[in-house]
Each structure stands twice: as structure tokens, then as C-alpha cells.
PDB file of C-alpha atoms and ligand atoms in Angstrom:
ATOM      1  CA  MET H 266       1.032 -16.062 -10.525  1.00  0.00           C
ATOM      2  CA  ARG H 267       0.980 -13.057  -8.212  1.00  0.00           C
ATOM      3  CA  LYS H 268      -1.654 -13.131  -5.476  1.00  0.00           C
ATOM      4  CA  PRO H 269      -3.699  -9.926  -5.487  1.00  0.00           C
ATOM      5  CA  ILE H 270      -3.571  -7.704  -2.432  1.00  0.00           C
ATOM      6  CA  ILE H 271      -6.121  -5.114  -1.359  1.00  0.00           C
ATOM      7  CA  ALA H 272      -5.055  -2.783   1.440  1.00  0.00           C
ATOM      8  CA  GLY H 273      -7.178  -0.212   3.223  1.00  0.00           C
ATOM      9  CA  ASN H 274      -5.276   2.902   4.242  1.00  0.00           C
ATOM     10  CA  TRP H 275      -7.374   4.479   6.962  1.00  0.00           C
ATOM     11  CA  LYS H 276      -5.106   7.529   7.120  1.00  0.00           C
ATOM     12  CA  MET H 277      -5.994   9.677  10.163  1.00  0.00           C
ATOM     13  CA  ASN H 278      -9.447   8.166  10.667  1.00  0.00           C
ATOM     14  CA  LEU H 279     -11.095   5.654  13.017  1.00  0.00           C
ATOM     15  CA  GLY H 280      -8.212   6.108  15.445  1.00  0.00           C
ATOM     16  CA  ARG H 281     -10.183   5.786  18.672  1.00  0.00           C
ATOM     17  CA  VAL H 282     -10.212   2.243  19.990  1.00  0.00           C
ATOM     18  CA  GLU H 283     -13.980   1.965  20.346  1.00  0.00           C
ATOM     19  CA  GLU H 284     -14.772   3.166  16.818  1.00  0.00           C
ATOM     20  CA  ALA H 285     -12.041   1.038  15.239  1.00  0.00           C
ATOM     21  CA  LEU H 286     -13.217  -2.073  17.071  1.00  0.00           C
ATOM     22  CA  GLU H 287     -16.816  -1.436  16.117  1.00  0.00           C
ATOM     23  CA  PHE H 288     -15.949  -1.133  12.430  1.00  0.00           C
ATOM     24  CA  VAL H 289     -13.614  -4.132  12.384  1.00  0.00           C
ATOM     25  CA  ARG H 290     -16.197  -6.309  14.123  1.00  0.00           C
ATOM     26  CA  GLN H 291     -18.549  -5.489  11.227  1.00  0.00           C
ATOM     27  CA  ILE H 292     -16.156  -6.343   8.432  1.00  0.00           C
ATOM     28  CA  ARG H 293     -13.927  -9.106   9.748  1.00  0.00           C
ATOM     29  CA  SER H 294     -16.168 -12.189   9.324  1.00  0.00           C
ATOM     30  CA  PRO H 295     -17.065 -11.523   5.691  1.00  0.00           C
ATOM     31  CA  LEU H 296     -13.444 -10.627   4.950  1.00  0.00           C
ATOM     32  CA  TYR H 297     -12.234 -13.888   6.478  1.00  0.00           C
ATOM     33  CA  GLU H 298     -14.273 -15.755   3.903  1.00  0.00           C
ATOM     34  CA  VAL H 299     -12.855 -14.095   0.793  1.00  0.00           C
ATOM     35  CA  GLU H 300     -10.402 -16.293  -1.040  1.00  0.00           C
ATOM     36  CA  ASN H 301      -7.493 -15.728  -3.403  1.00  0.00           C
ATOM     37  CA  VAL H 302      -6.869 -12.149  -2.298  1.00  0.00           C
ATOM     38  CA  ASP H 303      -4.657 -10.884   0.514  1.00  0.00           C
ATOM     39  CA  ARG H 304      -6.510  -8.212   2.481  1.00  0.00           C
ATOM     40  CA  VAL H 305      -4.875  -5.754   4.792  1.00  0.00           C
ATOM     41  CA  ILE H 306      -6.020  -2.870   6.948  1.00  0.00           C
ATOM     42  CA  CYS H 307      -3.704  -0.026   7.915  1.00  0.00           C
ATOM     43  CA  PRO H 308      -5.254   1.979  10.759  1.00  0.00           C
ATOM     44  CA  PRO H 309      -3.639   4.723  12.857  1.00  0.00           C
ATOM     45  CA  PHE H 310      -0.960   3.601  15.323  1.00  0.00           C
ATOM     46  CA  THR H 311      -3.301   4.262  18.242  1.00  0.00           C
ATOM     47  CA  VAL H 312      -5.484   1.255  17.465  1.00  0.00           C
ATOM     48  CA  LEU H 313      -2.989  -1.289  16.123  1.00  0.00           C
ATOM     49  CA  ALA H 314      -2.656  -3.121  19.428  1.00  0.00           C
ATOM     50  CA  ALA H 315      -6.421  -3.322  19.978  1.00  0.00           C
ATOM     51  CA  LEU H 316      -7.050  -4.576  16.445  1.00  0.00           C
ATOM     52  CA  ALA H 317      -4.201  -7.091  16.597  1.00  0.00           C
ATOM     53  CA  GLU H 318      -6.156  -8.732  19.442  1.00  0.00           C
ATOM     54  CA  VAL H 319      -9.391  -9.146  17.503  1.00  0.00           C
ATOM     55  CA  ILE H 320      -8.369 -10.136  13.995  1.00  0.00           C
ATOM     56  CA  GLN H 321      -6.820 -13.383  12.830  1.00  0.00           C
ATOM     57  CA  ALA H 322      -3.525 -12.309  11.318  1.00  0.00           C
ATOM     58  CA  ASN H 323      -3.457 -15.144   8.824  1.00  0.00           C
ATOM     59  CA  LYS H 324      -6.773 -13.950   7.384  1.00  0.00           C
ATOM     60  CA  ILE H 325      -6.587 -10.159   7.580  1.00  0.00           C
ATOM     61  CA  GLY H 326      -3.185  -8.501   7.593  1.00  0.00           C
ATOM     62  CA  LEU H 327      -2.509  -5.485   9.753  1.00  0.00           C
ATOM     63  CA  GLY H 328      -0.283  -2.650   8.624  1.00  0.00           C
ATOM     64  CA  ALA H 329       1.155   0.573  10.025  1.00  0.00           C
ATOM     65  CA  GLN H 330       1.214   3.790   8.006  1.00  0.00           C
ATOM     66  CA  ASN H 331       4.827   4.794   8.659  1.00  0.00           C
ATOM     67  CA  ILE H 332       8.060   3.529  10.194  1.00  0.00           C
ATOM     68  CA  HIS H 333      11.347   5.029  11.380  1.00  0.00           C
ATOM     69  CA  TRP H 334      14.550   3.365  10.186  1.00  0.00           C
ATOM     70  CA  GLU H 335      16.242   3.449  13.600  1.00  0.00           C
ATOM     71  CA  GLU H 336      15.291   0.783  16.139  1.00  0.00           C
ATOM     72  CA  SER H 337      15.027   3.188  19.070  1.00  0.00           C
ATOM     73  CA  GLY H 338      16.300   6.537  20.228  1.00  0.00           C
ATOM     74  CA  ALA H 339      15.539  10.232  20.312  1.00  0.00           C
ATOM     75  CA  HIS H 340      12.890  10.412  17.575  1.00  0.00           C
ATOM     76  CA  THR H 341       9.858  12.071  19.078  1.00  0.00           C
ATOM     77  CA  GLY H 342       6.615  10.887  17.547  1.00  0.00           C
ATOM     78  CA  ASP H 343       8.156   8.089  15.487  1.00  0.00           C
ATOM     79  CA  ILE H 344       7.631   4.333  15.657  1.00  0.00           C
ATOM     80  CA  SER H 345      10.314   1.771  14.841  1.00  0.00           C
ATOM     81  CA  GLY H 346      10.479  -1.565  13.030  1.00  0.00           C
ATOM     82  CA  PRO H 347      10.542  -3.759  16.146  1.00  0.00           C
ATOM     83  CA  MET H 348       7.540  -1.894  17.591  1.00  0.00           C
ATOM     84  CA  ILE H 349       5.549  -2.364  14.400  1.00  0.00           C
ATOM     85  CA  ALA H 350       6.637  -5.953  13.855  1.00  0.00           C
ATOM     86  CA  ALA H 351       5.280  -6.844  17.293  1.00  0.00           C
ATOM     87  CA  LEU H 352       1.777  -5.986  16.033  1.00  0.00           C
ATOM     88  CA  CYS H 353       1.725  -5.973  12.228  1.00  0.00           C
ATOM     89  CA  GLN H 354       2.865  -7.698   9.063  1.00  0.00           C
ATOM     90  CA  TYR H 355       2.839  -4.678   6.718  1.00  0.00           C
ATOM     91  CA  VAL H 356       3.827  -1.019   6.661  1.00  0.00           C
ATOM     92  CA  ILE H 357       2.972   1.723   4.170  1.00  0.00           C
ATOM     93  CA  ILE H 358       6.073   3.682   3.174  1.00  0.00           C
ATOM     94  CA  GLY H 359       6.403   6.900   1.200  1.00  0.00           C
ATOM     95  CA  HIS H 360       2.748   7.807   0.860  1.00  0.00           C
ATOM     96  CA  SER H 361       2.499  11.089  -1.040  1.00  0.00           C
ATOM     97  CA  GLU H 362       0.838  12.680   1.988  1.00  0.00           C
ATOM     98  CA  ARG H 363       4.026  11.944   3.959  1.00  0.00           C
ATOM     99  CA  ARG H 364       6.368  12.870   1.127  1.00  0.00           C
ATOM    100  CA  ALA H 365       4.586  16.239   0.968  1.00  0.00           C
ATOM    101  CA  ILE H 366       4.042  17.432   4.561  1.00  0.00           C
ATOM    102  CA  GLY H 367       4.434  21.195   4.475  1.00  0.00           C
ATOM    103  CA  GLY H 368       7.592  21.081   2.368  1.00  0.00           C
ATOM    104  CA  ALA H 369       9.327  19.126   5.135  1.00  0.00           C
ATOM    105  CA  GLY H 370       8.305  15.733   3.880  1.00  0.00           C
ATOM    106  CA  GLU H 371      10.160  12.506   3.355  1.00  0.00           C
ATOM    107  CA  SER H 372      12.990  12.329   0.861  1.00  0.00           C
ATOM    108  CA  ASP H 373      13.682   9.405  -1.475  1.00  0.00           C
ATOM    109  CA  GLU H 374      16.665   8.613   0.742  1.00  0.00           C
ATOM    110  CA  ALA H 375      14.535   8.443   3.892  1.00  0.00           C
ATOM    111  CA  ILE H 376      12.053   6.233   2.083  1.00  0.00           C
ATOM    112  CA  HIS H 377      14.821   3.885   1.044  1.00  0.00           C
ATOM    113  CA  LYS H 378      16.026   3.592   4.646  1.00  0.00           C
ATOM    114  CA  LYS H 379      12.491   2.869   5.775  1.00  0.00           C
ATOM    115  CA  VAL H 380      12.127   0.100   3.184  1.00  0.00           C
ATOM    116  CA  GLN H 381      15.371  -1.470   4.441  1.00  0.00           C
ATOM    117  CA  ALA H 382      14.197  -1.213   8.040  1.00  0.00           C
ATOM    118  CA  ALA H 383      10.862  -2.824   7.221  1.00  0.00           C
ATOM    119  CA  LEU H 384      12.529  -5.747   5.454  1.00  0.00           C
ATOM    120  CA  ASN H 385      15.073  -6.158   8.263  1.00  0.00           C
ATOM    121  CA  HIS H 386      12.207  -6.630  10.695  1.00  0.00           C
ATOM    122  CA  GLY H 387      10.236  -9.070   8.550  1.00  0.00           C
ATOM    123  CA  LEU H 388       7.594  -6.540   7.520  1.00  0.00           C
ATOM    124  CA  THR H 389       6.186  -6.273   4.007  1.00  0.00           C
ATOM    125  CA  PRO H 390       6.591  -2.689   2.839  1.00  0.00           C
ATOM    126  CA  ILE H 391       3.851  -1.161   0.691  1.00  0.00           C
ATOM    127  CA  ILE H 392       5.884   1.456  -1.145  1.00  0.00           C
ATOM    128  CA  CYS H 393       3.949   4.333  -2.684  1.00  0.00           C
ATOM    129  CA  VAL H 394       5.018   6.158  -5.827  1.00  0.00           C
ATOM    130  CA  GLY H 395       3.208   8.527  -8.168  1.00  0.00           C
ATOM    131  CA  GLU H 396       3.344  11.833  -9.959  1.00  0.00           C
ATOM    132  CA  ASN H 397       1.495  15.076  -9.306  1.00  0.00           C
ATOM    133  CA  LEU H 398      -0.707  16.883 -11.818  1.00  0.00           C
ATOM    134  CA  THR H 399       2.008  19.286 -12.963  1.00  0.00           C
ATOM    135  CA  GLN H 400       4.354  16.416 -13.682  1.00  0.00           C
ATOM    136  CA  LYS H 401       1.625  14.502 -15.502  1.00  0.00           C
ATOM    137  CA  GLU H 402       0.775  17.491 -17.666  1.00  0.00           C
ATOM    138  CA  ALA H 403       4.453  18.093 -18.431  1.00  0.00           C
ATOM    139  CA  GLY H 404       4.834  14.493 -19.613  1.00  0.00           C
ATOM    140  CA  GLU H 405       7.225  13.684 -16.770  1.00  0.00           C
ATOM    141  CA  THR H 406       5.337  10.754 -15.241  1.00  0.00           C
ATOM    142  CA  GLN H 407       7.583   7.964 -16.481  1.00  0.00           C
ATOM    143  CA  ALA H 408      10.861   9.612 -15.536  1.00  0.00           C
ATOM    144  CA  PHE H 409       9.584  10.695 -12.128  1.00  0.00           C
ATOM    145  CA  VAL H 410       7.983   7.402 -11.115  1.00  0.00           C
ATOM    146  CA  SER H 411      10.944   5.435 -12.408  1.00  0.00           C
ATOM    147  CA  GLY H 412      13.271   7.579 -10.263  1.00  0.00           C
ATOM    148  CA  GLN H 413      11.122   6.978  -7.184  1.00  0.00           C
ATOM    149  CA  VAL H 414      11.152   3.214  -7.770  1.00  0.00           C
ATOM    150  CA  ARG H 415      14.921   3.124  -8.252  1.00  0.00           C
ATOM    151  CA  ALA H 416      15.570   5.243  -5.162  1.00  0.00           C
ATOM    152  CA  ALA H 417      13.291   3.181  -2.935  1.00  0.00           C
ATOM    153  CA  LEU H 418      14.703  -0.191  -3.983  1.00  0.00           C
ATOM    154  CA  THR H 419      18.360   0.577  -4.552  1.00  0.00           C
ATOM    155  CA  GLY H 420      20.733  -1.930  -2.981  1.00  0.00           C
ATOM    156  CA  LEU H 421      18.079  -4.578  -2.312  1.00  0.00           C
ATOM    157  CA  ASP H 422      18.545  -8.062  -3.669  1.00  0.00           C
ATOM    158  CA  GLN H 423      16.080  -9.878  -5.918  1.00  0.00           C
ATOM    159  CA  ASP H 424      14.543 -11.884  -3.091  1.00  0.00           C
ATOM    160  CA  GLN H 425      13.916  -8.769  -1.033  1.00  0.00           C
ATOM    161  CA  ILE H 426      12.355  -6.973  -3.978  1.00  0.00           C
ATOM    162  CA  SER H 427      10.021  -9.818  -4.752  1.00  0.00           C
ATOM    163  CA  THR H 428       8.583  -9.605  -1.227  1.00  0.00           C
ATOM    164  CA  CYS H 429       7.838  -5.874  -1.542  1.00  0.00           C
ATOM    165  CA  VAL H 430       4.498  -4.447  -2.614  1.00  0.00           C
ATOM    166  CA  LEU H 431       4.471  -1.237  -4.638  1.00  0.00           C
ATOM    167  CA  ALA H 432       1.492   1.068  -5.003  1.00  0.00           C
ATOM    168  CA  TYR H 433       1.141   3.366  -7.980  1.00  0.00           C
ATOM    169  CA  GLU H 434      -0.813   6.297  -6.578  1.00  0.00           C
ATOM    170  CA  PRO H 435      -0.955   9.315  -8.885  1.00  0.00           C
ATOM    171  CA  ILE H 436      -1.361  12.261  -6.519  1.00  0.00           C
ATOM    172  CA  TRP H 437      -4.032  13.901  -8.669  1.00  0.00           C
ATOM    173  CA  ALA H 438      -6.220  10.804  -8.256  1.00  0.00           C
ATOM    174  CA  ILE H 439      -6.065  10.613  -4.455  1.00  0.00           C
ATOM    175  CA  GLY H 440      -9.280  11.630  -2.734  1.00  0.00           C
ATOM    176  CA  THR H 441     -10.472  13.489  -5.823  1.00  0.00           C
ATOM    177  CA  GLY H 442     -12.871  11.014  -7.402  1.00  0.00           C
ATOM    178  CA  GLN H 443     -10.749  11.357 -10.561  1.00  0.00           C
ATOM    179  CA  ALA H 444      -9.284   7.889 -10.727  1.00  0.00           C
ATOM    180  CA  ALA H 445      -6.690   7.065 -13.374  1.00  0.00           C
ATOM    181  CA  THR H 446      -8.130   4.933 -16.145  1.00  0.00           C
ATOM    182  CA  ALA H 447      -7.396   1.251 -15.726  1.00  0.00           C
ATOM    183  CA  VAL H 448      -5.567   1.268 -19.073  1.00  0.00           C
ATOM    184  CA  ASP H 449      -3.297   4.141 -18.029  1.00  0.00           C
ATOM    185  CA  ALA H 450      -2.593   2.653 -14.598  1.00  0.00           C
ATOM    186  CA  ASN H 451      -1.853  -0.704 -16.209  1.00  0.00           C
ATOM    187  CA  SER H 452       0.577   0.937 -18.595  1.00  0.00           C
ATOM    188  CA  ILE H 453       2.500   2.885 -15.920  1.00  0.00           C
ATOM    189  CA  ILE H 454       2.656  -0.190 -13.708  1.00  0.00           C
ATOM    190  CA  GLY H 455       3.777  -2.502 -16.514  1.00  0.00           C
ATOM    191  CA  LEU H 456       6.087  -0.296 -18.540  1.00  0.00           C
ATOM    192  CA  THR H 457       7.408   2.123 -15.961  1.00  0.00           C
ATOM    193  CA  ILE H 458       7.355   0.321 -12.610  1.00  0.00           C
ATOM    194  CA  ARG H 459       8.003  -3.268 -13.716  1.00  0.00           C
ATOM    195  CA  GLY H 460      10.181  -1.947 -16.541  1.00  0.00           C
ATOM    196  CA  THR H 461      12.415  -0.060 -14.115  1.00  0.00           C
ATOM    197  CA  ILE H 462      12.655  -3.042 -11.789  1.00  0.00           C
ATOM    198  CA  ALA H 463      13.506  -5.350 -14.703  1.00  0.00           C
ATOM    199  CA  GLU H 464      16.251  -3.013 -15.924  1.00  0.00           C
ATOM    200  CA  THR H 465      17.823  -2.575 -12.538  1.00  0.00           C
ATOM    201  CA  PHE H 466      17.170  -5.849 -10.743  1.00  0.00           C
ATOM    202  CA  GLY H 467      16.214  -8.364 -13.429  1.00  0.00           C
ATOM    203  CA  GLU H 468      13.090  -9.687 -15.076  1.00  0.00           C
ATOM    204  CA  SER H 469      12.334 -12.257 -12.411  1.00  0.00           C
ATOM    205  CA  ALA H 470      12.098  -9.642  -9.621  1.00  0.00           C
ATOM    206  CA  ALA H 471       9.929  -7.485 -11.907  1.00  0.00           C
ATOM    207  CA  GLN H 472       7.532 -10.348 -12.540  1.00  0.00           C
ATOM    208  CA  GLN H 473       7.282 -11.372  -8.898  1.00  0.00           C
ATOM    209  CA  VAL H 474       6.750  -8.009  -7.215  1.00  0.00           C
ATOM    210  CA  ARG H 475       3.129  -7.107  -6.601  1.00  0.00           C
ATOM    211  CA  VAL H 476       1.998  -3.664  -7.724  1.00  0.00           C
ATOM    212  CA  GLN H 477      -1.258  -2.044  -6.649  1.00  0.00           C
ATOM    213  CA  TYR H 478      -3.118   0.922  -8.052  1.00  0.00           C
ATOM    214  CA  GLY H 479      -4.375   3.576  -5.623  1.00  0.00           C
ATOM    215  CA  GLY H 480      -6.418   6.764  -6.056  1.00  0.00           C
ATOM    216  CA  SER H 481     -10.209   6.973  -5.836  1.00  0.00           C
ATOM    217  CA  VAL H 482     -10.678   3.208  -5.988  1.00  0.00           C
ATOM    218  CA  ASN H 483     -14.194   2.149  -5.016  1.00  0.00           C
ATOM    219  CA  VAL H 484     -16.607  -0.722  -5.291  1.00  0.00           C
ATOM    220  CA  GLY H 485     -17.720   0.518  -8.720  1.00  0.00           C
ATOM    221  CA  ASN H 486     -14.305   0.591 -10.392  1.00  0.00           C
ATOM    222  CA  ILE H 487     -12.250  -2.100  -8.644  1.00  0.00           C
ATOM    223  CA  ALA H 488     -13.242  -4.820 -11.143  1.00  0.00           C
ATOM    224  CA  GLU H 489     -11.817  -2.827 -14.015  1.00  0.00           C
ATOM    225  CA  TYR H 490      -8.432  -2.453 -12.328  1.00  0.00           C
ATOM    226  CA  MET H 491      -8.353  -6.106 -11.348  1.00  0.00           C
ATOM    227  CA  SER H 492      -9.012  -7.177 -14.930  1.00  0.00           C
ATOM    228  CA  MET H 493      -5.711  -5.592 -15.997  1.00  0.00           C
ATOM    229  CA  PRO H 494      -2.756  -7.962 -16.250  1.00  0.00           C
ATOM    230  CA  GLU H 495      -0.200  -5.721 -14.554  1.00  0.00           C
ATOM    231  CA  ILE H 496      -2.373  -4.558 -11.627  1.00  0.00           C
ATOM    232  CA  ASP H 497      -2.238  -6.828  -8.589  1.00  0.00           C
ATOM    233  CA  GLY H 498      -4.688  -5.078  -6.309  1.00  0.00           C
ATOM    234  CA  ALA H 499      -5.421  -1.698  -4.811  1.00  0.00           C
ATOM    235  CA  LEU H 500      -4.482   0.657  -2.017  1.00  0.00           C
ATOM    236  CA  VAL H 501      -7.792   2.104  -0.946  1.00  0.00           C
ATOM    237  CA  GLY H 502      -8.345   5.267   1.096  1.00  0.00           C
ATOM    238  CA  GLY H 503     -11.882   6.619   1.555  1.00  0.00           C
ATOM    239  CA  ALA H 504     -13.679   3.427   0.514  1.00  0.00           C
ATOM    240  CA  SER H 505     -11.799   1.405   3.141  1.00  0.00           C
ATOM    241  CA  LEU H 506     -13.560   3.311   5.932  1.00  0.00           C
ATOM    242  CA  LYS H 507     -17.007   2.012   5.070  1.00  0.00           C
ATOM    243  CA  PRO H 508     -18.621  -1.419   5.119  1.00  0.00           C
ATOM    244  CA  GLU H 509     -18.462  -1.330   1.291  1.00  0.00           C
ATOM    245  CA  PHE H 510     -14.797  -2.279   1.697  1.00  0.00           C
ATOM    246  CA  VAL H 511     -15.985  -5.864   2.095  1.00  0.00           C
ATOM    247  CA  GLU H 512     -17.809  -5.700  -1.228  1.00  0.00           C
ATOM    248  CA  LEU H 513     -14.751  -4.142  -2.848  1.00  0.00           C
ATOM    249  CA  VAL H 514     -12.530  -7.002  -1.668  1.00  0.00           C
ATOM    250  CA  LYS H 515     -15.111  -9.561  -2.831  1.00  0.00           C
ATOM    251  CA  GLN H 516     -15.239  -7.949  -6.275  1.00  0.00           C
ATOM    252  CA  ALA H 517     -11.458  -8.078  -6.415  1.00  0.00           C
ATOM    253  CA  SER H 518     -11.493 -11.754  -5.613  1.00  0.00           C
ATOM    254  CA  LEU H 519     -14.080 -12.462  -8.327  1.00  0.00           C
ATOM    255  CA  THR H 520     -12.305 -10.550 -11.066  1.00  0.00           C
ATOM    256  CA  SER H 521      -8.681 -11.384 -10.317  1.00  0.00           C
TER     257      SER H 521
HETATM  258  P1  13P J 296      -8.528   7.496  -1.862  1.00  0.00           P
HETATM  259  O1  13P J 296      -8.900   6.049  -2.143  1.00  0.00           O
HETATM  260  O2  13P J 296      -9.354   8.120  -0.796  1.00  0.00           O
HETATM  261  O3  13P J 296      -8.437   8.277  -3.124  1.00  0.00           O
HETATM  262  O4  13P J 296      -7.034   7.456  -1.240  1.00  0.00           O
HETATM  263  C1  13P J 296      -6.060   6.743  -1.892  1.00  0.00           C
HETATM  264  C2  13P J 296      -4.871   6.653  -1.019  1.00  0.00           C
HETATM  265  O5  13P J 296      -4.187   7.639  -0.796  1.00  0.00           O
HETATM  266  C3  13P J 296      -4.556   5.353  -0.426  1.00  0.00           C
HETATM  267  O6  13P J 296      -3.293   5.350   0.142  1.00  0.00           O
END
């Protein structure tokens, strides 16, 4: 049995200490009480230290939104594994918004190095994959997503893979209100993502790894995703910035 995991990706929001603390003080008690679901918040770097002080890490996980694969050095603006591991348990890697940045985004190779770095420092990586609209319309989703999964996980052993979390986030569904149907997301996650992992790393790794869906998830549609056998939770953007995030996590716990 895979334990569901709901993660809130705050992106570049609520990054001032006062506003982050105010929001977290509203949501933490009800989130502590939810059972059977891992819940994680991934705020901007600027507030990680402040939030680490006010949440119980065994009840709400804290995650960063990026990591550099080197431990230290001349990397202006980057944050390393040891720095993150001092505050967090999770790190989002390879979000499409980082893969894309002005044509100078992260390559599959960089993402792979980041996954290795996260695991080396005891962090759980939340590895994002997903196709854009052009690829979807050209029928390239399976091949593209499968390639991303292979590239991110290459060289890892079965135990390492089973501790990873993957997030299937079709780019066309992010922030658009046009969520993938639960049936489609379930199929890509089962056939393409778990299928690729099974082929390359074995069935047991494929069955153990947790895979989320992300893209316009909200309190109204979370139950449908959670009712699908291959979907183990959600990576939530916009809806994680509002008190409704608590309701969303509760719904996930009821339907999982
Ligand atoms: P939205 O939930 O706002 O569509 O964002 C999804 C996302 O990108 C989470 O990482």
C-alpha cells in the first residue's frame, strides 16, 4: 500500500516571513489532525527557516522548490543539498516552470544530478514530468514522459527509486483550470510512468514509487483523482495558497 501524499507548491508566493507565518498558523492545526495522508508545503526559500520553527516536521513536511547538485561553491542564487536538508525533508525537482525558463531552463541531465544530490542528502525528491500541449496534440505524450522518467532516474537503485515521489504535471493543465481527466492522468501514471520504471528498474520499484497528479487540482476535483488506483496524491499550486488547502487534504484522506 502506498501512502498518499499531497504537496502544496507555493511557487513565488507568500515569500515574506510575516505572510507565510500568518497563513501557516491558520492551516497547521487542522492539517496535523488529518490521517493516512502525507502533507507537505513547499514555500519560497526565504521563509523555509521561519516555517521550520513553527511546524512539527513529523506532521507537516517542508520542501524546497529547487536544489543545486554541488554542495557549495560559486553558484550565485543557488541552494545546495546540505542547506536544504538542514530545514526540509522534501525538494521539488524539474518543475516545468524551471525546465522552461526563457529557453535557458534545466536539462534532463541537470535534473538527474539534482535527484542524486537530493537522495545523497536524505531528501525526498518530488520529480516533475509532463508534456506540453503541442506534444499532447501530436500524440507524443507517452514517449516524452517516458524519456523524462528514464533520464531523471537513470543509475539509481531500486531502493532509491522507491523513496522518490514523481508528479505527473501536464504543462497545459498547470494554472489553466483545464485539469487532465482523472482517467487520463491515471492511465499516463500507470502505463507510462510506472510502466517505464518497471521496464527499467523492475516491477517492485514501479509498485512502490508514489506518483502524484498536478495541474489545476482543487477541492472540487481532488476526490476524483484520489479514487484512481495509480494516483497517489497531488502536487497543488494555486489551491495550496488558500485555507481551502486544508479541505483538499481532508478530502484526499477520505477518498484514498
Ligand atoms: P496549479 O495547481 O496552480 O495548476 O499548479 C500546479 C503546479 O504547477 C504544481 O506544481
